[in-house]
Short mmCIF file of C-alpha atoms in Angstrom, two decimals:
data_model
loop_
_atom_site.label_atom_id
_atom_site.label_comp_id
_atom_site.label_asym_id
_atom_site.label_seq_id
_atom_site.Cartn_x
_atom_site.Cartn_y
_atom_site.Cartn_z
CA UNK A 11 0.00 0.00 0.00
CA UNK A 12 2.61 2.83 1.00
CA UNK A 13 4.93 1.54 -2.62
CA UNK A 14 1.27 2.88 -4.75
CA UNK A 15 1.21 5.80 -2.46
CA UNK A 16 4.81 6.60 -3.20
CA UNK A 17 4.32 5.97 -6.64
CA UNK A 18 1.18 8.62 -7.04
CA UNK A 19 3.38 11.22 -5.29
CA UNK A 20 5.82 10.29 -7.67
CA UNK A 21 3.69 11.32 -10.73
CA UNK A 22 2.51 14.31 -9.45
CA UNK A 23 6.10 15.45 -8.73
CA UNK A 24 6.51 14.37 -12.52
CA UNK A 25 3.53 16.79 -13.72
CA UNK A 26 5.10 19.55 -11.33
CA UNK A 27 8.48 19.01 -12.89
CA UNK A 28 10.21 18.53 -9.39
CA UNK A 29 12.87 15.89 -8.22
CA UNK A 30 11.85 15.51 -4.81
CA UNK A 31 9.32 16.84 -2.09
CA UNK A 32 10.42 17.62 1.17
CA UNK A 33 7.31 16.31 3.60
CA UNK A 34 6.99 17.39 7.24
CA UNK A 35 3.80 16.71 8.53
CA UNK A 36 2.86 14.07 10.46
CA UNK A 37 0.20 12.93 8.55
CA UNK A 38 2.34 12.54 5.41
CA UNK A 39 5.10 10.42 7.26
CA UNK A 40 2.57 8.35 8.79
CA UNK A 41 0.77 7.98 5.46
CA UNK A 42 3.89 7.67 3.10
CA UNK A 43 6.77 5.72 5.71
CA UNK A 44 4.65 4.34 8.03
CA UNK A 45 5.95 6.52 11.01
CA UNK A 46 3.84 7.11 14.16
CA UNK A 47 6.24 9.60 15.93
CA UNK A 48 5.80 13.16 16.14
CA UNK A 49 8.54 14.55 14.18
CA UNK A 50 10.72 13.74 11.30
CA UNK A 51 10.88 14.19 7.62
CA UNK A 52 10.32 11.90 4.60
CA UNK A 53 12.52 13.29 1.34
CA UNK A 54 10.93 11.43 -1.47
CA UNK A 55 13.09 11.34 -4.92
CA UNK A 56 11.80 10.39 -8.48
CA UNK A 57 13.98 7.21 -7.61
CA UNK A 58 14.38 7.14 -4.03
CA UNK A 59 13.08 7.83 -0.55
CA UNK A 60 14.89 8.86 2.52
CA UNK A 61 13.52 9.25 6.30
CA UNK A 62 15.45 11.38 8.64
CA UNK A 63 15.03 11.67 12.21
CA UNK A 64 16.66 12.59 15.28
CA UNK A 65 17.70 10.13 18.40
CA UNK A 66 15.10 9.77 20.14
CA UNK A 67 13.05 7.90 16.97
CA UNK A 68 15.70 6.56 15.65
CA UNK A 69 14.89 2.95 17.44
CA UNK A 70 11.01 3.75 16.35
CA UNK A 71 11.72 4.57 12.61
CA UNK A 72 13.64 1.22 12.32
CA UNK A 73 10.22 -0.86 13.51
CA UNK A 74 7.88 1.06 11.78
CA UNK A 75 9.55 3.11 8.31
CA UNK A 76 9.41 1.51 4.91
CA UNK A 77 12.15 4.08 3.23
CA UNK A 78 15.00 3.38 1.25
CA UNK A 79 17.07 5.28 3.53
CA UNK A 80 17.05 6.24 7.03
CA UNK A 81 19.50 8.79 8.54
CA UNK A 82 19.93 10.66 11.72
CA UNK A 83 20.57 14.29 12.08
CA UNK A 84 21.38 16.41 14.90
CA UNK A 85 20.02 19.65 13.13
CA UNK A 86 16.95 18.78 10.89
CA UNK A 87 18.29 21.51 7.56
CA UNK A 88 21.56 19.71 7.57
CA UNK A 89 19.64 16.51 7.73
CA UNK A 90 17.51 17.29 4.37
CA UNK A 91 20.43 19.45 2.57
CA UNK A 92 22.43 15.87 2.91
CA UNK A 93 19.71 13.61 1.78
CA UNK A 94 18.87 16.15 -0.96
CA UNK A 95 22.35 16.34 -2.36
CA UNK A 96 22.70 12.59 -2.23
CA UNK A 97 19.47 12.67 -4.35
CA UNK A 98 20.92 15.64 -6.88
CA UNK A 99 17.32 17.25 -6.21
CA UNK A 100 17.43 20.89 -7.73
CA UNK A 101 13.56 21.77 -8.07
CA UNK A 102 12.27 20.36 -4.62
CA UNK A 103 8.63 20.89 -3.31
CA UNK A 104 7.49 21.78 0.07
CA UNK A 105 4.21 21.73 2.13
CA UNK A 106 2.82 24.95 1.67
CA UNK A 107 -0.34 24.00 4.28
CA UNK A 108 2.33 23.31 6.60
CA UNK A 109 5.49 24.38 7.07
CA UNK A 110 5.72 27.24 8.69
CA UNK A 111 7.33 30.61 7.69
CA UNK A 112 10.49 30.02 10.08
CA UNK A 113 11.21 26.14 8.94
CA UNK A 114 10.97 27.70 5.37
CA UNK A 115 13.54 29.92 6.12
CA UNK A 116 16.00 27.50 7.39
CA UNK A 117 15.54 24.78 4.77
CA UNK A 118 16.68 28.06 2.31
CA UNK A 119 19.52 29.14 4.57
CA UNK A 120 20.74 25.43 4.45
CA UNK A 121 20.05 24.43 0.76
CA UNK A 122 20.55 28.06 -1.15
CA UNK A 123 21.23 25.71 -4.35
CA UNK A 124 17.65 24.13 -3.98
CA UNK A 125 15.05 25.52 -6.29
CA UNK A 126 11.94 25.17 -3.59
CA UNK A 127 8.36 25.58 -4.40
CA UNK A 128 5.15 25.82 -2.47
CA UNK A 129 2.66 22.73 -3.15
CA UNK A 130 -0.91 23.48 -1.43
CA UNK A 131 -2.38 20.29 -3.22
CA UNK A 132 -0.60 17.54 -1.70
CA UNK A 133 -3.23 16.25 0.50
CA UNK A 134 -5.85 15.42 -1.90
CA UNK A 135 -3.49 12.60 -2.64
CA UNK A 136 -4.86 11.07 0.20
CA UNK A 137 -8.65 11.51 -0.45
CA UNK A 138 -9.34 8.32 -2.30
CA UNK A 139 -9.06 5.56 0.49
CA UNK A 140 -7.23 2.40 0.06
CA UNK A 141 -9.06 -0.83 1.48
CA UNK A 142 -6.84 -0.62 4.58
CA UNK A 143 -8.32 2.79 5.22
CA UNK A 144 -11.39 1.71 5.21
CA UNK A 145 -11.21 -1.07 7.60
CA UNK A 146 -9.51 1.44 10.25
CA UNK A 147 -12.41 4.27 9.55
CA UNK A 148 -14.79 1.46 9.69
CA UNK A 149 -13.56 0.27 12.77
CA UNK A 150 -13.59 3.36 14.34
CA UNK A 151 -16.81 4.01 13.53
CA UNK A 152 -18.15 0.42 15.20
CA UNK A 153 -16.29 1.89 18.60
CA UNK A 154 -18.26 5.04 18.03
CA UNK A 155 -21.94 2.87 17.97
CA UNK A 156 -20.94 0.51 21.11
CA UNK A 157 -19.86 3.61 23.33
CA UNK A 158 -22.94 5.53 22.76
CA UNK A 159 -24.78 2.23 23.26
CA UNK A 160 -23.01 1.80 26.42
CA UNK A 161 -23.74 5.50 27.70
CA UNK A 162 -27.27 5.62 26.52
CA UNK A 163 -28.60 4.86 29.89
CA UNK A 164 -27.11 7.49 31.80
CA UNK A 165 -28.62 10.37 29.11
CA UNK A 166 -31.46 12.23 31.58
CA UNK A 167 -32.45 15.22 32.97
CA UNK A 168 -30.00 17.14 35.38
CA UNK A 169 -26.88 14.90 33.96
CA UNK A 170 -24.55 17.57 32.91
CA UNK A 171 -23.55 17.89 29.16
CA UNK A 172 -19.93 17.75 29.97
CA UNK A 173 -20.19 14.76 32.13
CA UNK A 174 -21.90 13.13 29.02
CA UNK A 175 -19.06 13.51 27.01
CA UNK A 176 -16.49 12.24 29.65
CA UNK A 177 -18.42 8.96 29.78
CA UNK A 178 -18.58 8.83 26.20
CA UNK A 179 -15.00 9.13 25.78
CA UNK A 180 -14.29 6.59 28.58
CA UNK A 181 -16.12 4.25 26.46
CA UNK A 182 -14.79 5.38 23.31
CA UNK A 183 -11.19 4.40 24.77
CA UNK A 184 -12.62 1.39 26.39
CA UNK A 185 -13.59 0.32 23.27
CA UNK A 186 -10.19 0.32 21.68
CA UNK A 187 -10.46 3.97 20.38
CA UNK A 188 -6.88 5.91 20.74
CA UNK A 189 -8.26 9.25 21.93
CA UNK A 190 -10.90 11.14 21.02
CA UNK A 191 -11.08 12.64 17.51
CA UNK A 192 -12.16 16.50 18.48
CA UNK A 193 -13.54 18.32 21.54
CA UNK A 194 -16.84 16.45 21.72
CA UNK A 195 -19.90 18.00 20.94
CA UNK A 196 -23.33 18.01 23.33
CA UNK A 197 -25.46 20.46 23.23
CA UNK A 198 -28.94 20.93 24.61
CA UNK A 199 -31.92 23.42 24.44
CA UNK A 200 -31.12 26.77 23.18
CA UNK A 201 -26.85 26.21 23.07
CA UNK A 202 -28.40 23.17 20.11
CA UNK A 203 -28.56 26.36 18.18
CA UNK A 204 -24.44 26.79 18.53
CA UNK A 205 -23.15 24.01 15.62
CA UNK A 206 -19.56 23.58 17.46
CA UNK A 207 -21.17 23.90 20.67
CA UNK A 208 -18.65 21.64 23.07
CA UNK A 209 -19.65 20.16 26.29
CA UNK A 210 -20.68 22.66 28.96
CA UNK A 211 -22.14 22.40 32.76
CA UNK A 212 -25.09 22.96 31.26
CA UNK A 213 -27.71 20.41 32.88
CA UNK A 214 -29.95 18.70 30.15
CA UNK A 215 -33.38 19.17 30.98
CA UNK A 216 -36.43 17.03 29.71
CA UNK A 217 -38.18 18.72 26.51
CA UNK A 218 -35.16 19.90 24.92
CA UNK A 219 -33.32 18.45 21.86
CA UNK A 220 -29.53 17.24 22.58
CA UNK A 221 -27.29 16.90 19.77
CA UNK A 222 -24.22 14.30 19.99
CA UNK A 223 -20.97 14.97 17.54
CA UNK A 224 -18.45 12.67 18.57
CA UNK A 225 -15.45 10.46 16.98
CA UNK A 226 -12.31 8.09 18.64
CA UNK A 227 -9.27 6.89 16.17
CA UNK A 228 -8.07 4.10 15.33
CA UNK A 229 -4.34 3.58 13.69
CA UNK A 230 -4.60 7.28 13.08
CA UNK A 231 -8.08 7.34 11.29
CA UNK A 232 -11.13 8.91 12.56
CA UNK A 233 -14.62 8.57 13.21
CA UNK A 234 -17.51 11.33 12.89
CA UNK A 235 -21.05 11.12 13.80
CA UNK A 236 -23.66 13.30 15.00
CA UNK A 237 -26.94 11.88 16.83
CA UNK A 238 -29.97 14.99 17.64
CA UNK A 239 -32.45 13.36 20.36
CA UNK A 240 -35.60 14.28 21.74
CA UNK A 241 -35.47 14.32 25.87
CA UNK A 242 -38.92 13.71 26.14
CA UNK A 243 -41.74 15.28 24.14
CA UNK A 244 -40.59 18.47 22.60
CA UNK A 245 -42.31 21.30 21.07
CA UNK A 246 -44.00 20.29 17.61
CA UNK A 247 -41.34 23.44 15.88
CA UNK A 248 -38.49 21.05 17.15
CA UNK A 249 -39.85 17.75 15.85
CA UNK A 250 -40.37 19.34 12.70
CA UNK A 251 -37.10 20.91 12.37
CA UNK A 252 -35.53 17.28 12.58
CA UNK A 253 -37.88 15.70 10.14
CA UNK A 254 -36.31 18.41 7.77
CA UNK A 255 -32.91 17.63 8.76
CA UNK A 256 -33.60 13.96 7.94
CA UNK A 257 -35.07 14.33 4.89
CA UNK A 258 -32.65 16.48 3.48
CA UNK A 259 -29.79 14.08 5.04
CA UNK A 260 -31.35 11.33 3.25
CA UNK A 261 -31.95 12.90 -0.10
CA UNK A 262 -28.56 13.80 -0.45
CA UNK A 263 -27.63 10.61 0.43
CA UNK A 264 -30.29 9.35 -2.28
CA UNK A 265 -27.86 11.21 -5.23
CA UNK A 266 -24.77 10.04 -4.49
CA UNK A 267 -22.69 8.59 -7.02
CA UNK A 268 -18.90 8.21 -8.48
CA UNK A 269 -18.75 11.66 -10.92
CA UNK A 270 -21.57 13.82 -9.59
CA UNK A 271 -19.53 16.82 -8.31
CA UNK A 272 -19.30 17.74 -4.55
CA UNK A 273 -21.72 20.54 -4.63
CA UNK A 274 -24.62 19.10 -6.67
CA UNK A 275 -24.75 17.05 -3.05
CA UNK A 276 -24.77 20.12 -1.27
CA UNK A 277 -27.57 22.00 -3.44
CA UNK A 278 -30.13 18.59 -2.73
CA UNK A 279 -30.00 18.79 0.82
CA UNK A 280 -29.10 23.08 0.86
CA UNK A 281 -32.49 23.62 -1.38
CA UNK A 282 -34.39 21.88 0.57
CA UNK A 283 -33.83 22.95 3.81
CA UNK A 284 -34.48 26.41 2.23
CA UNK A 285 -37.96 25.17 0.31
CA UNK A 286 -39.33 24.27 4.41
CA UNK A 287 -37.95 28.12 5.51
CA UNK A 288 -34.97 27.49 6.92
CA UNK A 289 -32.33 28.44 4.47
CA UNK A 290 -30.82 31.00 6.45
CA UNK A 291 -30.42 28.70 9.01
CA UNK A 292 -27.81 26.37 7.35
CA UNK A 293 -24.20 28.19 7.26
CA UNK A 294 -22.19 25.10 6.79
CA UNK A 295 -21.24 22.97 4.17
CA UNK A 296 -22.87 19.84 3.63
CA UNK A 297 -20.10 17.55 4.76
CA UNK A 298 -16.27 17.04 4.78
CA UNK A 299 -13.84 14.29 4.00
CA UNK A 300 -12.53 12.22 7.36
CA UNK A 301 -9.51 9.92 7.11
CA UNK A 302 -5.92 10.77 9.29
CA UNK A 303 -7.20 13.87 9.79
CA UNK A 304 -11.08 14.80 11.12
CA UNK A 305 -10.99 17.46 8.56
CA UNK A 306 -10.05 16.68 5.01
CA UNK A 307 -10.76 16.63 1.29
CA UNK A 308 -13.51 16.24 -0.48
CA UNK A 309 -15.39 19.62 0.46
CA UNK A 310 -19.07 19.07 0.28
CA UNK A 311 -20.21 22.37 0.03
CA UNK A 312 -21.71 25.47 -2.45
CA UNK A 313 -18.39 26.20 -3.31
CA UNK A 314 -16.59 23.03 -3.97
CA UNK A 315 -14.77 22.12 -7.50
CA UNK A 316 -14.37 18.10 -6.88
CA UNK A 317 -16.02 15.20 -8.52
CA UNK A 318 -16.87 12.38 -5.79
CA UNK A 319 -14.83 9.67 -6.80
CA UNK A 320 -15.17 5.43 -5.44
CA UNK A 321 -13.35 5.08 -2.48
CA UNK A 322 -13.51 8.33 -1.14
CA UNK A 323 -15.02 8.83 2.55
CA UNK A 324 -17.16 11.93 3.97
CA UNK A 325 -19.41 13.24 6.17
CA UNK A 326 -23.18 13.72 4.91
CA UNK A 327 -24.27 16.40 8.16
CA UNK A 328 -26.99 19.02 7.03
CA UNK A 329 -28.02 21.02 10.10
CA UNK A 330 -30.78 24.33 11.16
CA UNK A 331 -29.85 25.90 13.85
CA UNK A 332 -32.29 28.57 15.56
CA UNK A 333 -31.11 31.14 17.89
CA UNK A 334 -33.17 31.18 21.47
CA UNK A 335 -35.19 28.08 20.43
CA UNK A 336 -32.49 25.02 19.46
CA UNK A 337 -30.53 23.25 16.60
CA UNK A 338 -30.52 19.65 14.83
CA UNK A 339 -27.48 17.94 13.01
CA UNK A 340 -27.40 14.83 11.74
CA UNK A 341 -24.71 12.61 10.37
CA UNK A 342 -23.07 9.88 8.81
CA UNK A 343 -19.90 8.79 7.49
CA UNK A 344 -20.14 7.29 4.15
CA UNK A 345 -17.56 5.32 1.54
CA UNK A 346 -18.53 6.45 -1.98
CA UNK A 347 -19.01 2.62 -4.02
CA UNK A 348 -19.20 2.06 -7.52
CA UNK A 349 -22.77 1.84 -7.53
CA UNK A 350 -23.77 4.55 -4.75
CA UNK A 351 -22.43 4.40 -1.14
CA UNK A 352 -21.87 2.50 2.02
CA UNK A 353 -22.69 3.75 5.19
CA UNK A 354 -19.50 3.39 7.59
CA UNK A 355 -21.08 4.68 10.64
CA UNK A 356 -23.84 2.75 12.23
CA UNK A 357 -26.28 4.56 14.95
CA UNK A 358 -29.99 4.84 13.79
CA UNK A 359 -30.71 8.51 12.74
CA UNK A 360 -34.77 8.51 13.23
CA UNK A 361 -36.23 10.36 15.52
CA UNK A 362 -35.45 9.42 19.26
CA UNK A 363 -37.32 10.52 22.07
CA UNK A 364 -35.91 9.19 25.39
CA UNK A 365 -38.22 8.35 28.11
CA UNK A 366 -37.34 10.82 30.47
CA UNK A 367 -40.61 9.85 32.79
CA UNK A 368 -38.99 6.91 33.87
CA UNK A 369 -35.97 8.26 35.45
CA UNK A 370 -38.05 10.61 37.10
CA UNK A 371 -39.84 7.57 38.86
CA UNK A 372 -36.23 6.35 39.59
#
């Protein structure tokens, strides 16, 4: 798997007419070399690769790198302008989303031969998964269903929303996530109405909505998934507000296909959230591409230039949320198939009202 990623990096070094890329993010060594550690850098040639690291990975990068050379510096420039001479790289790329103005500076100061140029377009290398990616997103997502399955119970009134999403987290990691994939999301009542609203002392309180965003990882790759439930009967505006959300969640799910571009998916669900009066109330794109990072390419939204293409992985999440009255979000992770899609995440998203009368009687 990492020899074909290698070799599509290759070609689009090729069409950029560059002999190597200079790759510092940890998400690109992970993907590319297999490394797990926190820093290093992968120099990948139109013929070779090198990894360079400092001491304390150098045991590390000999269990987990696939490279064709692994060295050790003691200053990271003087690491690269070695391997780069060794590779006669004159035109070199760099991570333009990434590297910072400073390390920029010094990979000049130590290579003032090197022809360097900004790439912004490397990681939409990595939105078409491989099968292996899909297992670990897949898995991830199975944690995700048994930990809110194992919480469920404890969701009442006067439980505090932060104290919802520390036992949904223990169970996450007791499931055999690796940590949590963002600053979980719970929100109830009126703060539904906030779409990154993370976990506050906020008590939940029986009639509101509560919306759930949470995600673990597994071998680096996330899981996303949003849950809106009912604590009790609610109002008849807030019912109705989900049945919108659904239905535009599942049309755009209804359209999806290898070809049909990003924001043809985002119109479906956009329009007709705004044909039931709520247009204004939707700010967000439709969804985003999850893989090593929670936030990644494809962009499902009004502005976005990519065809869906098999094998790539996104979020479907349309939303309304209402100032002083509540929100609803809903959504699923999905593997675009040659035929439509495949839902990776696994939590019902029908309406849910939880008997709250019971734990009253408790």
């Amino acid at each position: 798997m990492l020899a074909l990623r290698i070799d599509r990096l290759r070609s689009h070094l090729n069409h950029a007419g560059l002999d190597a890329v200079v790759l510092l993010n940890p998400l690109h060594l992970r993907y590319y070399a297999g490394f797990t550690g926190s820093d290093g850098v992968l120099v990948v040639g139109l013929t070779q690769t090198f990894f360079l690291t400092d001491s304390r990975y150098t045991t590390q990068a000999r269990e987990q790198v696939r490279a064709d050379v692994q060295q050790t510096y003691r200053q990271k420039p003087q690491g690269v302008r070695k391997a780069l001479n060794e590779l006669g790289a004159n035109a070199v790329g760099c991570e333009g989303d990434y590297v910072t103005l400073t390390q920029f500076d010094q990979l000049q100061k130590a290579c003032p031969a090197v022809r360097w140029q900004v790439l912004d377009d490397l990681a939409h290398l990595r939105q078409v998964k491989d099968a292996s990616e899909v297992a670990f997103l897949e898995q991830a997502a199975r944690i995700n269903a048994e930990a809110f399955t194992a919480v469920q119970n404890q969701i009442r009134p006067g439980l505090r929303e932060v104290d919802l999403a520390v036992a949904l987290e223990h169970a996450m990691r007791c499931g055999g996530g690796e940590d949590r994939a963002f600053d979980l999301i719970v929100a109830s009542g009126v703060r539904g109405a906030c779409p990154h609203g993370v976990a506050s002392t906020k008590a939940l309180a029986s009639g509101e909505l509560l919306t759930i965003d949470f995600g673990t990882r597994v071998q680096g790759y996330h899981s996303d998934e949003t849950l809106t439930l009912a604590l009790g009967p609610v109002p008849d505006v807030l019912r109705r507000l989900h049945d919108i959300v659904l239905q535009a969640h599942d049309l755009a799910l209804a359209v999806l296909t290898p070809g049909i571009p990003a924001r043809e998916v985002d119109r479906v669900a956009r329009e007709y959230i705004a044909s039931q009066g709520y247009g204004a109330c939707f700010g967000h794109g439709l969804g985003h591409g999850v893989g090593l990072a929670i936030h990644e390419g494809p962009t499902l939204s009004p502005h976005s230039e990519v065809l869906l293409t098999e094998g790539m992985v996104f979020t479907i999440e349309p939303g309304i949320y209402v100032p002083e009255l509540g929100g609803v979000r809903i959504e699923d992770t999905v593997v675009l198939t040659s035929d439509g899609y495949r839902l990776l995440t696994r939590l019902p998203k029908t309406f849910c009202q939880l008997d709250v009368v019971a734990y009253h009687r408790r």
